[in-house]
Short mmCIF file of C-alpha atoms and ligand atoms in Angstrom, two decimals:
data_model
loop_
_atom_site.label_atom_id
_atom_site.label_comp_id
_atom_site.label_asym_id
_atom_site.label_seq_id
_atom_site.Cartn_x
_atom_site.Cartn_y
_atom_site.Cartn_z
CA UNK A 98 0.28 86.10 159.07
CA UNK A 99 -0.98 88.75 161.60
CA UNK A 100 -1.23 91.99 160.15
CA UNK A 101 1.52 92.94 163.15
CA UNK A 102 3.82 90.77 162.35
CA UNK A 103 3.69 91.79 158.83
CA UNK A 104 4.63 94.96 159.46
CA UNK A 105 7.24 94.42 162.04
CA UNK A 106 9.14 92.47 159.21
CA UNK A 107 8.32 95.07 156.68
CA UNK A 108 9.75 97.41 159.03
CA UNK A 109 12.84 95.23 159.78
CA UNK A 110 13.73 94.65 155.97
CA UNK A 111 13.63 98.53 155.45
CA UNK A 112 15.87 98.91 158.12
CA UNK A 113 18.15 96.67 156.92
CA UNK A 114 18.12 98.20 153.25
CA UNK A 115 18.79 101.50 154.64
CA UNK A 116 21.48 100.44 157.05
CA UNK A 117 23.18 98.67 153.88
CA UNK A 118 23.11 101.49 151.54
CA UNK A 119 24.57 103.26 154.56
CA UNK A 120 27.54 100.72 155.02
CA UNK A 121 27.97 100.92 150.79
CA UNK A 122 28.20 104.58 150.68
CA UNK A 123 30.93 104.25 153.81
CA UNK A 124 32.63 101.39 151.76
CA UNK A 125 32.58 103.56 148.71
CA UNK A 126 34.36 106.72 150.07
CA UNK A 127 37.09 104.66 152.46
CA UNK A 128 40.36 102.47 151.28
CA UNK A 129 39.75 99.04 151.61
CA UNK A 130 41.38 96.61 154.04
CA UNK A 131 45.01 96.08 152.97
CA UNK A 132 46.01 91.96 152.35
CA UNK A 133 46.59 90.47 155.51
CA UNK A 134 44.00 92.35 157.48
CA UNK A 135 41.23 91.00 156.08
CA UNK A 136 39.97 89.08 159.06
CA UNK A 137 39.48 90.72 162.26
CA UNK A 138 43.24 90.46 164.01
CA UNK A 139 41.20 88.62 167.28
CA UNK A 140 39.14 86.31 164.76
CA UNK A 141 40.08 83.04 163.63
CA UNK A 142 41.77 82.90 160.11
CA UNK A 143 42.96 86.68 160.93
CA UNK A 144 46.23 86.74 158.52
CA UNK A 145 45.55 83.37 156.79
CA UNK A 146 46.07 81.44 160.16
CA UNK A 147 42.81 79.02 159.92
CA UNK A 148 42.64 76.56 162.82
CA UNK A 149 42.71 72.96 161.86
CA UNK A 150 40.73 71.51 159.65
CA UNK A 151 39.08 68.74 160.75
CA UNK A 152 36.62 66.53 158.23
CA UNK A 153 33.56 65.77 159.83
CA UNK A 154 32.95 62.29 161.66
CA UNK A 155 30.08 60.36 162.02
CA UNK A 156 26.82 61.84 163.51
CA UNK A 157 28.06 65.33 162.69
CA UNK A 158 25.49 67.46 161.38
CA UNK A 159 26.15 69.11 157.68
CA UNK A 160 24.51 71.00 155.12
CA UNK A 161 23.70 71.69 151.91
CA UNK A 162 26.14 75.37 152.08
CA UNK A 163 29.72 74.09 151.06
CA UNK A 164 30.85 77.66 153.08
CA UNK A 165 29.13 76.88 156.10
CA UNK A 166 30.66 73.10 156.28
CA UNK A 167 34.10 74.38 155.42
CA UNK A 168 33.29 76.80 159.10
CA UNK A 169 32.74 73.77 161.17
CA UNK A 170 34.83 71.62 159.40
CA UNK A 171 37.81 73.88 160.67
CA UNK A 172 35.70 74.20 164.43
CA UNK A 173 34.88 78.10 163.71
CA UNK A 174 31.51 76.73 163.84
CA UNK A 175 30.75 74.25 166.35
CA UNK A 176 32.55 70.99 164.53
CA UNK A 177 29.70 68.84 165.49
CA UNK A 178 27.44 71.17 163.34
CA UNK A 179 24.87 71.30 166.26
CA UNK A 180 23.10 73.81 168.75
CA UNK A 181 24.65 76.37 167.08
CA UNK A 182 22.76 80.10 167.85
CA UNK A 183 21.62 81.99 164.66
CA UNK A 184 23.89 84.95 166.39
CA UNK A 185 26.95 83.01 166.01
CA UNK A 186 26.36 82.40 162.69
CA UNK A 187 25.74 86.43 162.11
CA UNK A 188 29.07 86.73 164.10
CA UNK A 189 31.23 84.31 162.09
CA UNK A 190 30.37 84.91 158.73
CA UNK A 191 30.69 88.11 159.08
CA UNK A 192 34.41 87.73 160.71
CA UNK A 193 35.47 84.53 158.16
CA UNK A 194 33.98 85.75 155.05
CA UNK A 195 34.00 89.66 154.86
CA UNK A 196 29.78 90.21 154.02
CA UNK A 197 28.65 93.02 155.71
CA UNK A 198 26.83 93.49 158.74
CA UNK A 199 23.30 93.47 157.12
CA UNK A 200 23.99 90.48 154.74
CA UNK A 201 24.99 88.93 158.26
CA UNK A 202 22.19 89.36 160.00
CA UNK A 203 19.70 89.00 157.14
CA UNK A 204 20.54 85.68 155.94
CA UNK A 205 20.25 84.09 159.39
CA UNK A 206 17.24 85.68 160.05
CA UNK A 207 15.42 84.64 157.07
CA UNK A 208 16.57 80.92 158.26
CA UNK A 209 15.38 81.47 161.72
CA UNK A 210 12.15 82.72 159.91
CA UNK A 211 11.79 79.29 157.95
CA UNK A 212 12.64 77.22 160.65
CA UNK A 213 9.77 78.84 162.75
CA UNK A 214 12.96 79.50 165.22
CA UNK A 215 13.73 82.63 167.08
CA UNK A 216 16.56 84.59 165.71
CA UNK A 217 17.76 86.00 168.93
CA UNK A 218 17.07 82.88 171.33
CA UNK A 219 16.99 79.81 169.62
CA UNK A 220 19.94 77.05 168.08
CA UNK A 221 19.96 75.01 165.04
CA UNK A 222 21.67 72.24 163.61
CA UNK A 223 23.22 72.48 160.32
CA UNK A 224 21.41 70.08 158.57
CA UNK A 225 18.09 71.98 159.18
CA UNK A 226 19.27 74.48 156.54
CA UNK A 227 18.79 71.76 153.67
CA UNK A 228 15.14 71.70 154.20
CA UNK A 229 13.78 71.34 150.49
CA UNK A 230 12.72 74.52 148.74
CA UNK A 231 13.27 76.34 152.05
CA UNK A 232 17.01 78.18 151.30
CA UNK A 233 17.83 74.67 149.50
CA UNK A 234 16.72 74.49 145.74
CA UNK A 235 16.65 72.15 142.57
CA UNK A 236 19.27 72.97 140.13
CA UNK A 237 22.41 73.72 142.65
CA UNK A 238 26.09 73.61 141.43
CA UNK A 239 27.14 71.45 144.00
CA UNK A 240 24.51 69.03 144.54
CA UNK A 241 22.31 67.10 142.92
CA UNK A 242 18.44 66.99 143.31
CA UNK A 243 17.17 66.17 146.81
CA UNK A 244 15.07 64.04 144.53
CA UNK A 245 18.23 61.82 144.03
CA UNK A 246 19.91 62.94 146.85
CA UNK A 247 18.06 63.09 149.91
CA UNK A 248 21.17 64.21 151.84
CA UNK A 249 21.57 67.08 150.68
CA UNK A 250 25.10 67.77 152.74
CA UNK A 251 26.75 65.62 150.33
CA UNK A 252 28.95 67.66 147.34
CA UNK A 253 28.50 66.12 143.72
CA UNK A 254 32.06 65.74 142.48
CA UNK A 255 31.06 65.37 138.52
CA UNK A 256 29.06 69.22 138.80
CA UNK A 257 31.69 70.58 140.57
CA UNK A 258 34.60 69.83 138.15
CA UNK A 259 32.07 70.47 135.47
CA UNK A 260 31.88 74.00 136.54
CA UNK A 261 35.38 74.62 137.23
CA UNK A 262 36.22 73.58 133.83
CA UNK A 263 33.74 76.08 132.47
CA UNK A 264 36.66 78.76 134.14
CA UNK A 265 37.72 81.27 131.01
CA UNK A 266 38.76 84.32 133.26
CA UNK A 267 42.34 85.05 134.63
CA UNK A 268 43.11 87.72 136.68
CA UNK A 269 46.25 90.28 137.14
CA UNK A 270 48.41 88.05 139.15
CA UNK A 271 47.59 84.89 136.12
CA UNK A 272 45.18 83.28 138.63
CA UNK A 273 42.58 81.06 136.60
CA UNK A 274 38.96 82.41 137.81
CA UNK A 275 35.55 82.18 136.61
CA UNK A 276 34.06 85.06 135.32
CA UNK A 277 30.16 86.15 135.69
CA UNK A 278 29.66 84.72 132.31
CA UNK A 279 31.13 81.03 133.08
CA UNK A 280 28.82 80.70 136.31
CA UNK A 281 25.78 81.97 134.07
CA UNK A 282 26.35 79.17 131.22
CA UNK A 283 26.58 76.52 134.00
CA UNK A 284 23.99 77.42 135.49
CA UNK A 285 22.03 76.85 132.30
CA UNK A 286 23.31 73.85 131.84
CA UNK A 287 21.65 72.40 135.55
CA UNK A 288 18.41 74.23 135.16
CA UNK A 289 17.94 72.75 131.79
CA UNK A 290 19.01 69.65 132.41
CA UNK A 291 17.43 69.29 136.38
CA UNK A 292 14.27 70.28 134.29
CA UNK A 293 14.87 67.72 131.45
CA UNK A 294 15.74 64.97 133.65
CA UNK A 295 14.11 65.88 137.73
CA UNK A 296 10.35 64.45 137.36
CA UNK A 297 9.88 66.57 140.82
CA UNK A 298 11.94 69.35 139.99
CA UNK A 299 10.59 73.12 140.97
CA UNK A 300 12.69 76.30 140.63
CA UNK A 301 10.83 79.48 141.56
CA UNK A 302 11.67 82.81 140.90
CA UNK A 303 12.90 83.15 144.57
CA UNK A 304 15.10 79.81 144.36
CA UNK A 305 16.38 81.20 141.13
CA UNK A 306 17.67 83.98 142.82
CA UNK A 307 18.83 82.08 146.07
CA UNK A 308 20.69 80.33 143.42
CA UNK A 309 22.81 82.88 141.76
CA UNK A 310 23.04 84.79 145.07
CA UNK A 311 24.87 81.40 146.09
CA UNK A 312 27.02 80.88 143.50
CA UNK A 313 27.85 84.74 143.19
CA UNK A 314 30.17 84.01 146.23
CA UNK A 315 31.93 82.20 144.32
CA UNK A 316 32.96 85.61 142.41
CA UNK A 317 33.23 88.01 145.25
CA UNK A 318 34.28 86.27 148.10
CA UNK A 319 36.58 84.07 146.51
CA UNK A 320 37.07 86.31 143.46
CA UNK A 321 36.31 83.09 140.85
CA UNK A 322 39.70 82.09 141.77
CA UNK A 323 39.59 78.38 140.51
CA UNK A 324 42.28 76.77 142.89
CA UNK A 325 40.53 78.44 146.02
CA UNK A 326 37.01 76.99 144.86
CA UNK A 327 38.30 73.80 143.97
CA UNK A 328 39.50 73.27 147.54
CA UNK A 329 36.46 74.94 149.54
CA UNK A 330 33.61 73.05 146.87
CA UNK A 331 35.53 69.66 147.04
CA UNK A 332 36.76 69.42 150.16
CA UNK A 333 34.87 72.12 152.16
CA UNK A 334 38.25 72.77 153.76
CA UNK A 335 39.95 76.80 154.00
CA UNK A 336 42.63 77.10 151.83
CA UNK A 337 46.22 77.82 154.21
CA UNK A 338 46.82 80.86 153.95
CA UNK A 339 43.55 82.39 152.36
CA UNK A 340 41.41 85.57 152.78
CA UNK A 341 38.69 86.77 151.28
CA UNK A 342 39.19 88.57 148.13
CA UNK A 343 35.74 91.22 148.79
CA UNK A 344 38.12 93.50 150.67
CA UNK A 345 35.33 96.76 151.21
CA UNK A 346 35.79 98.03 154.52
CA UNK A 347 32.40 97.51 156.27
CA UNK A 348 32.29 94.34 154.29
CA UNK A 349 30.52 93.08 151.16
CA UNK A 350 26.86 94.81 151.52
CA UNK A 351 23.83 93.28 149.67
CA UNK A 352 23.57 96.45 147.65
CA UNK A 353 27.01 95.78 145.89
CA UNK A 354 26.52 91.88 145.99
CA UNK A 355 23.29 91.92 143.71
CA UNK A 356 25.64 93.51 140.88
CA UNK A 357 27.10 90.49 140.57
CA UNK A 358 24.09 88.35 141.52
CA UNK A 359 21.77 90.40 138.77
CA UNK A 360 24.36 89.94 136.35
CA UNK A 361 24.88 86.16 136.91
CA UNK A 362 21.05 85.59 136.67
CA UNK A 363 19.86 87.72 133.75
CA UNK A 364 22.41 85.88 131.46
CA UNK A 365 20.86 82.47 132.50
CA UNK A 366 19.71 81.00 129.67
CA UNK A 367 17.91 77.36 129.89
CA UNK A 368 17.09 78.08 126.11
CA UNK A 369 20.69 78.64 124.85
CA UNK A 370 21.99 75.27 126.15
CA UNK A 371 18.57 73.71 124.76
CA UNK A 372 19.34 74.71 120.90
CA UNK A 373 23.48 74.25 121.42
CA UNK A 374 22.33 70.76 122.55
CA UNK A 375 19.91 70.90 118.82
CA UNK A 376 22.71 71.66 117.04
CA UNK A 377 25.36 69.14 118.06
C1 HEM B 525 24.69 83.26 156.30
C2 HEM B 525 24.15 82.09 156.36
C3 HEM B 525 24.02 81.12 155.21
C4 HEM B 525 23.01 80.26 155.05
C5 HEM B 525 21.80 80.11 155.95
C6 HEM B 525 23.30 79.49 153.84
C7 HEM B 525 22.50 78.49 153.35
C8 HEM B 525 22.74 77.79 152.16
C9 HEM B 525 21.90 76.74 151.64
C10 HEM B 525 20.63 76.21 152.28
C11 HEM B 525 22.47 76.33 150.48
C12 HEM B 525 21.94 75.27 149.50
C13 HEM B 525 21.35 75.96 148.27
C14 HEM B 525 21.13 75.02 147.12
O1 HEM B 525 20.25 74.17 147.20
O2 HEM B 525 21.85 75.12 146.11
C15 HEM B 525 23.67 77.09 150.28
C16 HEM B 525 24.53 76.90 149.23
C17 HEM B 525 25.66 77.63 149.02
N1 HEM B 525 26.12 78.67 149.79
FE1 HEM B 525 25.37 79.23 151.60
N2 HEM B 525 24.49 79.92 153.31
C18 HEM B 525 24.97 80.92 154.11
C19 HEM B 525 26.16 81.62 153.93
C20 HEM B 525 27.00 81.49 152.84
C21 HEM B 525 28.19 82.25 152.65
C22 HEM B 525 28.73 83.29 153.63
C23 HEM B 525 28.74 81.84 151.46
C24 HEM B 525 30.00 82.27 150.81
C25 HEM B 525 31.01 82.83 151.43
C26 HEM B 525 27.86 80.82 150.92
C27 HEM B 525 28.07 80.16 149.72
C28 HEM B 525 27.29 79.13 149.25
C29 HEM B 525 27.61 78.35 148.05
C30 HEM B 525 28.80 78.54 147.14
C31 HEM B 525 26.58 77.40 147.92
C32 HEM B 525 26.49 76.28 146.86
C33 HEM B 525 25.51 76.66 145.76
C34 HEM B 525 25.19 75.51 144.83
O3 HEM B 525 25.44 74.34 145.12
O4 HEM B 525 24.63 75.83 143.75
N3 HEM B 525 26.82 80.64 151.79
N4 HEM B 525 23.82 77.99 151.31
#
């Protein structure tokens, strides 16, 4: 890479960082947004009102990001999945799903970046985010291998309800949820056995991370709430009614996010699930 470039994108990420701990210190001295008001009055889904949902129909472009789908599956995204601009996708995740700014415009980036696209300019279709070991890993929650799977927009059913049975948490109101803890152990359980079983399979210490980053949604924007999940993972559909449960002001900010993320990871434990397996 020319040594410009480098440092334009060194200087870009630093921005970003600083610009997030900015928005976390903000988040961390004002009230949070009050149930209802979640979503942007002029967005879509502003008080729980989610336009229709619509499943997708042949030729539509989908993806390996159950979140994403559920967006065009309800036409916030485009519902064909197709020349959709890297902005709008900075634009409506930020408005549907409550991630700060810089999570917003980092994410997208770093897919324009793999696609060899321009951020600013260029369009995508959703199904150019499942590119293998770009953002897409081995060892997902939600789908299997692109080893067995080459289409990679497809949701597993079996993983799914395997993780949502892992759920041990409830929370104040008697919701169900899964906890930090319950995403770690099932995570375990796919490394180990996508390792075990995958002849291709690769998980680098990036993809790990891409990994629990993914599945830490699961926590903060939905809260672990198991009904919620159920419905978004199965049927990549918006539950009526729904909002997301990160409620910080300026949004969740990558800063706060990689509490959960860090704590989801560093209890991953391929090992554990190994000797368990031993001693049954
Ligand atoms: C901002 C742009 C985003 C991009 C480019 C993106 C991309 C992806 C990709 C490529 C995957 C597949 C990873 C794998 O192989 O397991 C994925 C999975 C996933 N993403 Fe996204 N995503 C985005 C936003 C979001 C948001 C906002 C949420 C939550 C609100 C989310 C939640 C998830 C979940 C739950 C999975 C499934 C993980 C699994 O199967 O293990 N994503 N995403």
């Amino acid at each position: 890479m020319p040594l410009l470039e480098s440092a334009a994108k060194l200087f870009r990420l630093v921005y970003i960082l600083c610009w997030d701990l900015s928005l976390t210190l903000v988040n961390l001295v004002t009230p949070s947004l009050k149930p209802g008001r979640i979503v942007p009055h002029e967005s879509p889904g502003a008080g729980g009102k989610w336009p229709e949902f619509v499943p997708p129909k042949e030729g539509d472009s989908r993806c390996a990001c159950p979140m994403l789908n559920a967006l065009a599956n309800h036409g916030i995204l485009p519902h064909d999945g197709r020349n959709i601009r890297f902005t709008e996708l900075t634009q409506t995740v930020r408005t549907s799903y409550n991630f700060a700014s810089t999570f917003c415009v980092f994410v997208p980036r770093y897919a324009a970046d793999l696609l060899l696209k321009n951020y600013k300019t260029d369009t995508f279709d959703l199904a150019e985010l499942s590119q293998h070991n770009g953002i897409e890993h081995d060892a997902s929650l939600t789908r299997q291998d692109a080893e067995y799977d080459p289409d990679q927009s497809r949701v597993h059913l079996p993983f799914v309800n395997a993780l949502l049975a892992c759920a041990s948490g409830k929370d104040r109101a008697g919701h169900v949820r899964l906890t930090p803890a319950d995403v770690s152990r099932y995570s375990s359980t796919r490394r180990a056995a996508a390792r075990a079983t995958n002849p291709a399979f690769t998980l680098s210490r990036t993809h790990k991370m891409f990994g629990s980053s993914n599945s830490s949604t699961l926590l903060t924007i939905l809260g672990g709430r198991v009904a919620d999940v159920e419905v978004f993972l199965k049927e990549e559909r918006i539950p009526a009614g729904w909002e997301p449960r990160a409620a910080h002001r300026m949004g969740l900010t990558m800063l706060a996010f990689q509490r959960t993320v860090l704590k989801v990871e560093c209890a991953i434990d391929e090992g554990a699930v190994l000797s368990e397996g031993d001693a049954e």
